[in-house]
Coordinates of C-alpha atoms in Angstrom, one line a residue:
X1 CA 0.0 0.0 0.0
X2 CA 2.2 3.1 -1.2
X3 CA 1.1 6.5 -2.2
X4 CA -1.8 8.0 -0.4
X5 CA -2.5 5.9 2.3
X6 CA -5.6 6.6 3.0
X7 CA -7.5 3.5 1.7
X8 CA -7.3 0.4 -0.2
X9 CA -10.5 0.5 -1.5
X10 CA -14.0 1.9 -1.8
X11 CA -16.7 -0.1 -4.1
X12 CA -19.3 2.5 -5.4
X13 CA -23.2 0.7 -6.1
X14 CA -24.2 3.4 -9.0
X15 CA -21.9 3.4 -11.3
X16 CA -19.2 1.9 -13.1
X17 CA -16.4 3.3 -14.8
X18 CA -16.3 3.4 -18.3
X19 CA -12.7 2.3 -18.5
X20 CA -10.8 0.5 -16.4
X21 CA -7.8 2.3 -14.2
X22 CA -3.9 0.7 -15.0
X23 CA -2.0 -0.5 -12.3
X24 CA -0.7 3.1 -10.2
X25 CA 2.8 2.4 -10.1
X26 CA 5.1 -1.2 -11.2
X27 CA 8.1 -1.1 -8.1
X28 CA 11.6 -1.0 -9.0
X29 CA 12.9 -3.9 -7.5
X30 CA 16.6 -3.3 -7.3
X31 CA 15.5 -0.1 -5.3
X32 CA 13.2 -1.8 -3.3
X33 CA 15.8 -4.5 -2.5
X34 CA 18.4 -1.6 -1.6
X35 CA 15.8 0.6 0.8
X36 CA 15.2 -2.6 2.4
X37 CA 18.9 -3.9 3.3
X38 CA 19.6 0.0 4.2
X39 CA 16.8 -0.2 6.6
X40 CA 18.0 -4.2 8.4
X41 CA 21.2 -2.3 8.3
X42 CA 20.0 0.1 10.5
X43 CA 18.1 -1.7 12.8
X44 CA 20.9 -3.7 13.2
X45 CA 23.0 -1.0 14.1
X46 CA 20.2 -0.1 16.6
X47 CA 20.9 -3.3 18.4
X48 CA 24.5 -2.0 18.6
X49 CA 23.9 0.7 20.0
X50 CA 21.9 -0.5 23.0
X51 CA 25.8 -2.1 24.1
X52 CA 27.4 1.9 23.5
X53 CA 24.4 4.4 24.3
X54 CA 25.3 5.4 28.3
X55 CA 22.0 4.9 30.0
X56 CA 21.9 8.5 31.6
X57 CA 22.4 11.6 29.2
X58 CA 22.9 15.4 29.6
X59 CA 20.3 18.0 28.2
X60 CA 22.2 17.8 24.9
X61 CA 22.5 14.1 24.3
X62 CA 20.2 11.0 23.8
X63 CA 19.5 8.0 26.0
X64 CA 20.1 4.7 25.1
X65 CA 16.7 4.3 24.5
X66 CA 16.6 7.5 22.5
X67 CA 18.9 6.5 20.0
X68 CA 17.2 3.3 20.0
X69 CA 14.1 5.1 19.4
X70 CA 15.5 7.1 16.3
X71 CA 17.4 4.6 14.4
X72 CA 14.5 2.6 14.2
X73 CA 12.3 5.5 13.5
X74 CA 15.1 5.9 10.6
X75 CA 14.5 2.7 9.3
X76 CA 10.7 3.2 9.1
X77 CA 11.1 6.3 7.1
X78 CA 13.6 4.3 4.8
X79 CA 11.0 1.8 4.7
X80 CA 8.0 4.5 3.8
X81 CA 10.6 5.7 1.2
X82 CA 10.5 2.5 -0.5
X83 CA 7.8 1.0 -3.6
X84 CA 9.1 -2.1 -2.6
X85 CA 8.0 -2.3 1.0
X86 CA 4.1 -1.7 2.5
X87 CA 3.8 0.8 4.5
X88 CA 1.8 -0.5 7.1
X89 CA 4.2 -4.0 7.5
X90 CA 7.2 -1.2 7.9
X91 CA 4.8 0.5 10.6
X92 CA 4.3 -2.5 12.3
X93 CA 7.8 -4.2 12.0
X94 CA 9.4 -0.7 13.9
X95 CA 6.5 -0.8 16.3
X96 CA 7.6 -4.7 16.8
X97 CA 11.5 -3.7 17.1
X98 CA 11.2 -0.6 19.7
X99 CA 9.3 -3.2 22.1
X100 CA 11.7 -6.2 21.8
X101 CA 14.0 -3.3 21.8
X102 CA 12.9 -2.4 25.3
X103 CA 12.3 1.1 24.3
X104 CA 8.3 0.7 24.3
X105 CA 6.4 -1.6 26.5
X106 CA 4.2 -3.7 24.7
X107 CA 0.8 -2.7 26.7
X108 CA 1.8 0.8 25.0
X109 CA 2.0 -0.7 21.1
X110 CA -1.4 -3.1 21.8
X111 CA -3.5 0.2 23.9
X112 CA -3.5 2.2 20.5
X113 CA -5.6 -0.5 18.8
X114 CA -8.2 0.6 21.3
X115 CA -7.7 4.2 20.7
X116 CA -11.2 6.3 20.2
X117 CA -9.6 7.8 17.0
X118 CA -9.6 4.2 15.5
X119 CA -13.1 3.4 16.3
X120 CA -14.3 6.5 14.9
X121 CA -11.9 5.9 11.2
X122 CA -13.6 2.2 11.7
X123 CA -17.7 4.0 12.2
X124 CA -17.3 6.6 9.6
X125 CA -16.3 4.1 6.8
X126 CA -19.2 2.6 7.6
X127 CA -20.7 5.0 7.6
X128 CA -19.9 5.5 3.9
X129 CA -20.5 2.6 2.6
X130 CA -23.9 3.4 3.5
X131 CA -24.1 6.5 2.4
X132 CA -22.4 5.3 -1.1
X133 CA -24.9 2.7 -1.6
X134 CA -27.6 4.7 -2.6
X135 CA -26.3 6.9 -5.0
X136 CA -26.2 10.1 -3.3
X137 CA -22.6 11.5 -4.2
X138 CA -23.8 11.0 -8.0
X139 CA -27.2 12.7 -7.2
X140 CA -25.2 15.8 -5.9
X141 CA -22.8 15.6 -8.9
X142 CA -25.8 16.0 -11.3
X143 CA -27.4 18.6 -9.5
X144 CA -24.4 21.0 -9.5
X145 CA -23.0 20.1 -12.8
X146 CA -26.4 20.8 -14.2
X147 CA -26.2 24.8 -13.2
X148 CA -23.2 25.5 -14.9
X149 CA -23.0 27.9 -17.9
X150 CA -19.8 28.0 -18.4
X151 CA -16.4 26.4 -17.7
X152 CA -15.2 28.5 -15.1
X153 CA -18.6 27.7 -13.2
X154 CA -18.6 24.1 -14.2
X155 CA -15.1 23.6 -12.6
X156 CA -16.2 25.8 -9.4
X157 CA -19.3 23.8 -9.0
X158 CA -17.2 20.8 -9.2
X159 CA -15.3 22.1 -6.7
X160 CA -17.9 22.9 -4.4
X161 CA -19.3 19.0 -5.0
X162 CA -16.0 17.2 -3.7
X163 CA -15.5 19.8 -0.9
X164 CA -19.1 18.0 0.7
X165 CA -17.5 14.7 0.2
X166 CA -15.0 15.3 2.4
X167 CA -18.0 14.7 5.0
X168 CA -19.2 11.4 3.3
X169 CA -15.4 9.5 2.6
X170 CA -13.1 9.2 5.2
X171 CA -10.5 8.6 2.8
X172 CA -8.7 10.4 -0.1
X173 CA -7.9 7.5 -1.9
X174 CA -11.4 6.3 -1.4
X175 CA -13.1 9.6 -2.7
X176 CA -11.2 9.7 -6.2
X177 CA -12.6 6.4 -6.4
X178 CA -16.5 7.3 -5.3
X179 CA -15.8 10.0 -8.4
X180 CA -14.2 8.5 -10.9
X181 CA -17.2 7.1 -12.7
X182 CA -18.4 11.2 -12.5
X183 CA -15.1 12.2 -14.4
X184 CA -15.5 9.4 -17.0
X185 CA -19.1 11.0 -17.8
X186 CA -18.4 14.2 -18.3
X187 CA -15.3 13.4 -20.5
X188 CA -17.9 11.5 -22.6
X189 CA -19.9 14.9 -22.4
X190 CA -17.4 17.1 -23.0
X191 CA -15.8 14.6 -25.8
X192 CA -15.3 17.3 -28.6
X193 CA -13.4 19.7 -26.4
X194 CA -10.5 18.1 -25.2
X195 CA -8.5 20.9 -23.1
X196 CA -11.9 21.0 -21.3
X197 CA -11.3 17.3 -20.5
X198 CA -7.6 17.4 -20.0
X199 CA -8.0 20.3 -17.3
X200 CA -11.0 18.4 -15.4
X201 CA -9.0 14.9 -14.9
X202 CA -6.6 17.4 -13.2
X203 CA -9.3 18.9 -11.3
X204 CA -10.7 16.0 -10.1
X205 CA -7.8 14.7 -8.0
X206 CA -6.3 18.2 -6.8
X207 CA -9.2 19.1 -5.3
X208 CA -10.0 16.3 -3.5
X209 CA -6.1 15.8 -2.0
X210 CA -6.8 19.6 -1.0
X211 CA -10.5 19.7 0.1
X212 CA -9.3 16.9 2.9
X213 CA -8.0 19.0 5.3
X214 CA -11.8 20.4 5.9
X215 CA -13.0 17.4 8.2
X216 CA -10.7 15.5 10.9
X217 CA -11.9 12.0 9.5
X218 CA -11.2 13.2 6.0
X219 CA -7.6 11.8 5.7
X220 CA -6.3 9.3 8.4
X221 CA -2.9 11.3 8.6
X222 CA -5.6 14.3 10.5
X223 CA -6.4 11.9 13.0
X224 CA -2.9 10.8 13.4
X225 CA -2.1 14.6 14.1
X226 CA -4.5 14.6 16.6
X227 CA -3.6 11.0 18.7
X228 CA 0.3 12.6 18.8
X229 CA -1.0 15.8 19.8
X230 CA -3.5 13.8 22.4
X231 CA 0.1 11.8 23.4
X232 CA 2.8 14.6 23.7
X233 CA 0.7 17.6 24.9
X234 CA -2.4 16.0 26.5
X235 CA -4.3 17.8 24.0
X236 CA -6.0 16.6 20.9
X237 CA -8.4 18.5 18.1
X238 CA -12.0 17.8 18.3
X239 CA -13.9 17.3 15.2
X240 CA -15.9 21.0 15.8
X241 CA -12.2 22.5 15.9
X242 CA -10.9 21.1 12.7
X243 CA -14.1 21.6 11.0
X244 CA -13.8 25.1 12.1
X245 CA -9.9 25.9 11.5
X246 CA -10.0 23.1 8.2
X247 CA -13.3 23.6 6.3
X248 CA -12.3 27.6 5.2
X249 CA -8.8 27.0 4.5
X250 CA -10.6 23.8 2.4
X251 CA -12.7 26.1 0.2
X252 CA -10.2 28.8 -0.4
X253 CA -7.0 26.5 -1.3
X254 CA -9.6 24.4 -3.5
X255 CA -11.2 27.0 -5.7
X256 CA -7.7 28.6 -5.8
X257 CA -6.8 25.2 -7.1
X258 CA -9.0 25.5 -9.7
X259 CA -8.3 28.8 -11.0
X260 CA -5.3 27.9 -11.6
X261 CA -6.5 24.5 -13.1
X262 CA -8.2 27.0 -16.0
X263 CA -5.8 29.4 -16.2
X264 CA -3.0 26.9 -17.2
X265 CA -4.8 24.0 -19.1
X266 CA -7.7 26.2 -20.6
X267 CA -7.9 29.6 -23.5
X268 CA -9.7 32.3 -22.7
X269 CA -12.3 31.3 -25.9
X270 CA -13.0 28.1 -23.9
X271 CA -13.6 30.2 -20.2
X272 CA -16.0 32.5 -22.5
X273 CA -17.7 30.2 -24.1
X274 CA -21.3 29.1 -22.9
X275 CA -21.5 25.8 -21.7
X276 CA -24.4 23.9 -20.5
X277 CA -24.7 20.3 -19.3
X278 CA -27.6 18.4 -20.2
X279 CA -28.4 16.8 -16.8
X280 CA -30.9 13.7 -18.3
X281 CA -27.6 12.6 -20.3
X282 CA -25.7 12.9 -17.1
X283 CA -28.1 11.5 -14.7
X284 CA -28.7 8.4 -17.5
X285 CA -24.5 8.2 -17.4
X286 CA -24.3 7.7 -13.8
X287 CA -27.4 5.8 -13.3
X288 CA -29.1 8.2 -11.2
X289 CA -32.7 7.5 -10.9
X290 CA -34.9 11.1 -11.6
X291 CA -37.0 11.1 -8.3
X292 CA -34.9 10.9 -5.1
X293 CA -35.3 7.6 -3.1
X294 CA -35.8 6.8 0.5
X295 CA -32.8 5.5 1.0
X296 CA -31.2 8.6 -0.3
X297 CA -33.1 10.6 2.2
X298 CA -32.4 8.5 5.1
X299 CA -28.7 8.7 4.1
X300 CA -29.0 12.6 4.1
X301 CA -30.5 12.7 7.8
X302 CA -27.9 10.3 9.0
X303 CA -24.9 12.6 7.8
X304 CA -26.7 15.7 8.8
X305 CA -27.5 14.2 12.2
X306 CA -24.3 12.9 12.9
X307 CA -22.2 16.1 11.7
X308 CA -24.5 18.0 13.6
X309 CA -23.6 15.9 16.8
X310 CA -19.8 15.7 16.1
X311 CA -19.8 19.7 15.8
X312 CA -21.2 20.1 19.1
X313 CA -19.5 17.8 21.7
X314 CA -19.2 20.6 24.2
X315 CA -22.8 20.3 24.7
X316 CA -23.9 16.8 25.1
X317 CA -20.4 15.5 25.6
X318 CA -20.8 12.6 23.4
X319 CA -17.4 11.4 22.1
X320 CA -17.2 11.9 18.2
X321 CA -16.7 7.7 18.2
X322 CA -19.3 6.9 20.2
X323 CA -21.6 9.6 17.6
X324 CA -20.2 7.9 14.7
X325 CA -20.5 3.8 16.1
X326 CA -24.5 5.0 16.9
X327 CA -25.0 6.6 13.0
X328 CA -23.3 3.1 11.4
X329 CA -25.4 1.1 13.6
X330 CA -28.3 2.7 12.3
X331 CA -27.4 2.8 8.9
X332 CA -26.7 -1.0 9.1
X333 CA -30.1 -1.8 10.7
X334 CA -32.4 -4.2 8.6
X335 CA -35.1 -1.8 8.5
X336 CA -33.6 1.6 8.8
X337 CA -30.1 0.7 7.1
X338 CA -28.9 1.5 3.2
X339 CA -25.8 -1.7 3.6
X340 CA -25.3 -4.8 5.6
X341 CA -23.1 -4.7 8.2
X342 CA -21.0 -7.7 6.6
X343 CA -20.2 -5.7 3.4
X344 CA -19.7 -2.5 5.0
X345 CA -17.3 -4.3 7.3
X346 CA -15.7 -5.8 4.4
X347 CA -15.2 -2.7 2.6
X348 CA -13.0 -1.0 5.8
X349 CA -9.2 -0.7 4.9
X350 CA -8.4 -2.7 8.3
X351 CA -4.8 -2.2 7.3
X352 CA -5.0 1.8 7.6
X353 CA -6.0 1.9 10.8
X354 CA -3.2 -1.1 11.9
X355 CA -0.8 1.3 10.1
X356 CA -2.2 4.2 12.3
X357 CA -2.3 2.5 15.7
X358 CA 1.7 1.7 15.0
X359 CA 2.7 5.0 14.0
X360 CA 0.5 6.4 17.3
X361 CA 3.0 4.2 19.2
X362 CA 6.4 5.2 16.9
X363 CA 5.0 8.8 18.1
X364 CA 4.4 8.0 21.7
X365 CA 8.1 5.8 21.7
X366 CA 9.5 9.1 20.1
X367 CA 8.4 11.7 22.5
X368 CA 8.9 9.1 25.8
X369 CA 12.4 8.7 25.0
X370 CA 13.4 12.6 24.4
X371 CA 14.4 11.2 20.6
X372 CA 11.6 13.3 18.9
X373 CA 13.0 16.9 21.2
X374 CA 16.4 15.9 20.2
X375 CA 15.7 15.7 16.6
X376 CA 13.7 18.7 16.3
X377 CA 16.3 20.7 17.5
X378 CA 18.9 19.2 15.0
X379 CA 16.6 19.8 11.7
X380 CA 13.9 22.3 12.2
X381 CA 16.1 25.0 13.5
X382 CA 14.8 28.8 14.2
X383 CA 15.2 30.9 17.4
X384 CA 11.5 33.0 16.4
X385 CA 8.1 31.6 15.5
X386 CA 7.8 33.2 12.5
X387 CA 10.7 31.3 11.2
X388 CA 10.0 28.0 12.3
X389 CA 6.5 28.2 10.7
X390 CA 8.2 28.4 7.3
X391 CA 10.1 26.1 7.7
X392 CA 7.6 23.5 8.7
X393 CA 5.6 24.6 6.1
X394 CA 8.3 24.4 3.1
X395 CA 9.4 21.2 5.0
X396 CA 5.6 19.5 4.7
X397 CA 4.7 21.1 1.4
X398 CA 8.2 19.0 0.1
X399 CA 8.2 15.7 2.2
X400 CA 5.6 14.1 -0.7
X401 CA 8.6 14.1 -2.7
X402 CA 10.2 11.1 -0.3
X403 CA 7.8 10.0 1.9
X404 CA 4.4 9.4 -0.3
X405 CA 2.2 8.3 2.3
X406 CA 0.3 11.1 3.4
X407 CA 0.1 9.4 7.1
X408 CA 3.3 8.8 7.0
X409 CA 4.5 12.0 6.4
X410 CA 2.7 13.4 9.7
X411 CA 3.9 9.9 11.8
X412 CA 7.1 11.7 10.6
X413 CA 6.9 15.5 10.9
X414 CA 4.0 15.9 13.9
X415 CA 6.1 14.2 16.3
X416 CA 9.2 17.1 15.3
X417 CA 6.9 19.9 14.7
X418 CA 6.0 19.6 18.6
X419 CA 8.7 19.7 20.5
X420 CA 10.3 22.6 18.1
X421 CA 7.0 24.3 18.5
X422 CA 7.3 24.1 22.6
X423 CA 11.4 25.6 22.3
X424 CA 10.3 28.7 20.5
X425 CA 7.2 29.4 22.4
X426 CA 5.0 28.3 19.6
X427 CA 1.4 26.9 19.9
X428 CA 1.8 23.2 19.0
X429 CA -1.4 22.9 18.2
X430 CA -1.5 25.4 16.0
X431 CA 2.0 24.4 14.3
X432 CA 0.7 21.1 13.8
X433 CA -2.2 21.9 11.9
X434 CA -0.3 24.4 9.5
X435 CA 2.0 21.1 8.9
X436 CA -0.9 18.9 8.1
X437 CA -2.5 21.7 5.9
X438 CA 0.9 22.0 3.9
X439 CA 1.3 18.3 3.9
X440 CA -2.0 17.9 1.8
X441 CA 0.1 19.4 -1.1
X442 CA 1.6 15.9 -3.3
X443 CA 0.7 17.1 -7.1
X444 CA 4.3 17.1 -8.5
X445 CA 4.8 13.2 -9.8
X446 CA 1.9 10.5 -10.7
X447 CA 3.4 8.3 -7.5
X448 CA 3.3 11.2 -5.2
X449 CA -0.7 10.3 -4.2
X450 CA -3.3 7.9 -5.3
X451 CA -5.4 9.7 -6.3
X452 CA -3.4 11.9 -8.9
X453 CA -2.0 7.9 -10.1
X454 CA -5.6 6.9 -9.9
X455 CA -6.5 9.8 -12.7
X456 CA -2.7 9.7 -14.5
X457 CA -3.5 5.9 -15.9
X458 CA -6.6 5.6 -17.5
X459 CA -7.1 3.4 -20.4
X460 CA -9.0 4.4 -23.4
X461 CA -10.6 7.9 -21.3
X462 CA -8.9 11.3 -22.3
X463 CA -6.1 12.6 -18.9
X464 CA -3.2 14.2 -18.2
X465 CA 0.6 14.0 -18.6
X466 CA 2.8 13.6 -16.5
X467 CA 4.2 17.0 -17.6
X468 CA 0.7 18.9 -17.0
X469 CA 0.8 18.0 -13.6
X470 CA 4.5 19.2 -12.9
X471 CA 3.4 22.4 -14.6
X472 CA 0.6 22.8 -12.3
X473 CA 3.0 21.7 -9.4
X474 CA 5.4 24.7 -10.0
X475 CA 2.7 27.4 -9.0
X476 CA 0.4 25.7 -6.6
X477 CA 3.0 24.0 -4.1
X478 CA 4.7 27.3 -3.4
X479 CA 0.8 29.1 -3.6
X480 CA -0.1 26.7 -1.3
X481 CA 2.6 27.2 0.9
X482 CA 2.1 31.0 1.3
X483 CA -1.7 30.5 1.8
X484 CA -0.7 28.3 4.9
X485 CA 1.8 30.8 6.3
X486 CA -0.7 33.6 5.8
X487 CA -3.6 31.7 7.7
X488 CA -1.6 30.4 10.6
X489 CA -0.5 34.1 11.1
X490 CA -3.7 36.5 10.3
X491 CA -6.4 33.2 9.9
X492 CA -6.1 30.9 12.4
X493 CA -6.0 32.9 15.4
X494 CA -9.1 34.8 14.2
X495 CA -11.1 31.4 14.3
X496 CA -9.5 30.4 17.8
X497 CA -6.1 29.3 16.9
X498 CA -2.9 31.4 18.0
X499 CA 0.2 31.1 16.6
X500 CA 1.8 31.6 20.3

């Protein structure tokens, strides 16, 4: 499982694609062989060390079982480097090695299995399995694509339509799939204008890699940032919080993200020229029955019911897990329910969340051991806020480039960010979430996400080259960058999130 880790899988009940999607990415396996000796190598030289490392340290020097700690966190981001290795058996192997290590106790590495954040990643994809089934993310696709009258409001409605399925998909991975069958319409609608097409198989997978940071459960590296926040500082991010600080920065980075999308891939004669969607052809495309059906409705007060109760914990302090086991539950009833609980069970990427309850240990191993302080102060150097914000932004807005995981990439930089945040008199919190935000940036190479591989490699359906995304790369990585810096400074605190 490389690239985007946000899912394996996510079956879709209305539609089919068209075409059929290549393989994302064949693995060189001389590389793959190389990452992996480098990383024994290292964790071999982590058992050395245990025989050198002095047990006792002074302020500037780690422990025994800090050094442990970060060779073998080394070796996992070796590991995460590699397209020969799965992610989640790396996660899991390092987890393995710290305890037999002695530099994590075991009830520590099994405790994060029963970690609220996993049962609520495990309820909401349940929850959208449901909520898939009957058809409703189709229903909302003709509905908005029918209004437009032009391109420029064709790709903003667009835009608009994956920002709301950010609520439905816990996954990124997972939504580029739920909307693929959408993108292979419309290129059969749009078939006689190809830079039209070309621009909107771009569209597609930037939007909804940058519309995830509006929801906590809308990537499963968000609700990592939250456990090693919940870990370190005894203080997590509710769902109300990042639905508050995410869902603006959400909109603006995504329409922003589609300007540019026209700008670059579009002439002006195709922004000015009328365009209108004929929504019968569309809705006969997707298979979208013309009255809406009660299952439809029942899916629509379920997710408005349950949002509604996730957004306001403080009132009837109902854990946001405990909200989302009662909406699956429902929605897997035999009267009530849209799915059986067997195939929405079946559809859950079990190995995400093993790969996130390792990684919550790495992170808990890392801080526990004074490895993760130690580090930070070697890499993300600074003496004043303002500098260490940018560089935790440039160094998250780059890290797609070697780590391609998204979750992997905040196991890796969350557990830094903190303790460098804490030395400068920084909000963690706050530095955190400006790292995850900039961390939602991976546009520059097919391999850098799944969903951009997912829309790179499709067979016999008009997409992009590899070159049109590096073109689009060059101006939104550093735009995005700057938009991050300039929320977390003038945004951010306005909405209950200091910088200091």
């Amino acid at each position: 499982m490389n690239g985007d880790h946000d899912t394996e899988r996510v079956r879709t009940d209305y539609a089919t694609p068209a075409r059929t999607v290549r393989n994302v990415s064949e693995p060189h396996r001389e590389r793959g062989w190389a990452v992996a000796i480098t990383a024994g190598a290292v964790l071999l030289f982590a058992v050395a060390a245990v025989f050198t490392a002095p047990e006792t340290t002074g302020p500037d020097e780690l422990s025994q079982s800090g050094l442990i700690t970060l060779l073998v966190f080394t070796a996992a981001v070796i590991g995460w480097m590699s397209n020969r290795l799965d992610d989640t058996f790396v996660a899991l192997a390092a987890a393995a090695a710290l305890v037999v290590l002695g530099a994590l106790d075991a009830e520590e590495l099994f405790e994060t299995l029963g970690d609220d954040q996993i049962w609520l990643l495990v309820a909401a994809f349940v929850l959208a399995a449901g909520i898939n089934r009957t058809g409703l993310p189709a229903r909302l696709a003709v509905a908005l694509v029918g209004r437009a009258r032009s391109a420029r409001g064709l790709f903003h409605l667009i835009t608009l339509g994956l920002l709301v399925t950010a609520l439905l998909i816990p996954s990124t991975s997972g939504r580029a799939a739920l909307v693929l069958p959408i993108y292979s319409a419309l290129a059969g609608v749009f078939a006689a204008r190809p830079r039209l097409v070309r621009a909107l198989a771009l569209l597609f997978p930037t939007v909804v890699l940058l519309s995830a940071i509006a929801t906590l459960v809308g990537a499963g590296a968000h609700l990592i940032t939250s456990q090693i926040l919940d870990a370190t500082i005894d203080e997590g991010i509710s769902f109300a919080q990042w639905l508050l600080w995410g869902l603006p920065f959400a909109a603006i980075s995504s329409h922003l993200a589609a300007e540019l999308v026209l700008l670059l891939f579009t002439k002006h004669s195709d922004r000015r020229e009328q365009l209108r969607v004929d929504a019968a052809e569309l809705r006969a495309r997707l298979n979208v029955p013309e009255q809406m059906q009660r299952t439809e409705v029942r899916a629509v007060t379920m997710l408005v019911a349950v949002v509604v109760l996730w957004s306001t914990e403080s009132l009837h302090d109902l854990s946001p897990a405990l909200v989302a086991l009662g909406g699956a539950l429902l929605i897997t009833s035999p009267r009530f329910g849209t799915v059986r609980i067997g195939k929405a069970i079946g559809d859950i990427p079990w190995s995400l969340l093993l790969f996130m309850a390792a990684t919550a240990a790495l992170g808990t191993a890392l801080t526990s051991s004074g490895a993760a302080g130690w580090l930070a102060s070697k890499v993300l150097t600074g003496n004043d806020v303002v500098t260490l914000l940018i560089t935790v932004v440039l160094l998250s807005t780059a890290a797609h480039l070697l780590v391609q995981s998204r979750s992997a990439r905040s196991s890796v930089l969350i557990p830094l960010v903190v303790p460098a945040a804490l030395a400068v008199g920084a909000n963690p919190v706050a530095m955190a979430f400006a790292s995850t935000a900039a961390a939602g940036f991976c546009h520059t190479l097919p391999s850098s996400a799944k969903p951009v591989a997912m829309f790179a490699r499709l067979e016999d359906i008009p997409t992009y080259q590899p070159r049109d995304l590096l073109k689009l790369a060059v101006l939104l990585g550093p735009a995005l960058a700057a938009l991050v810096v300039l929320f977390a400074l003038f945004g951010w605190p306005l909405l209950g999130l200091p910088l200091l």
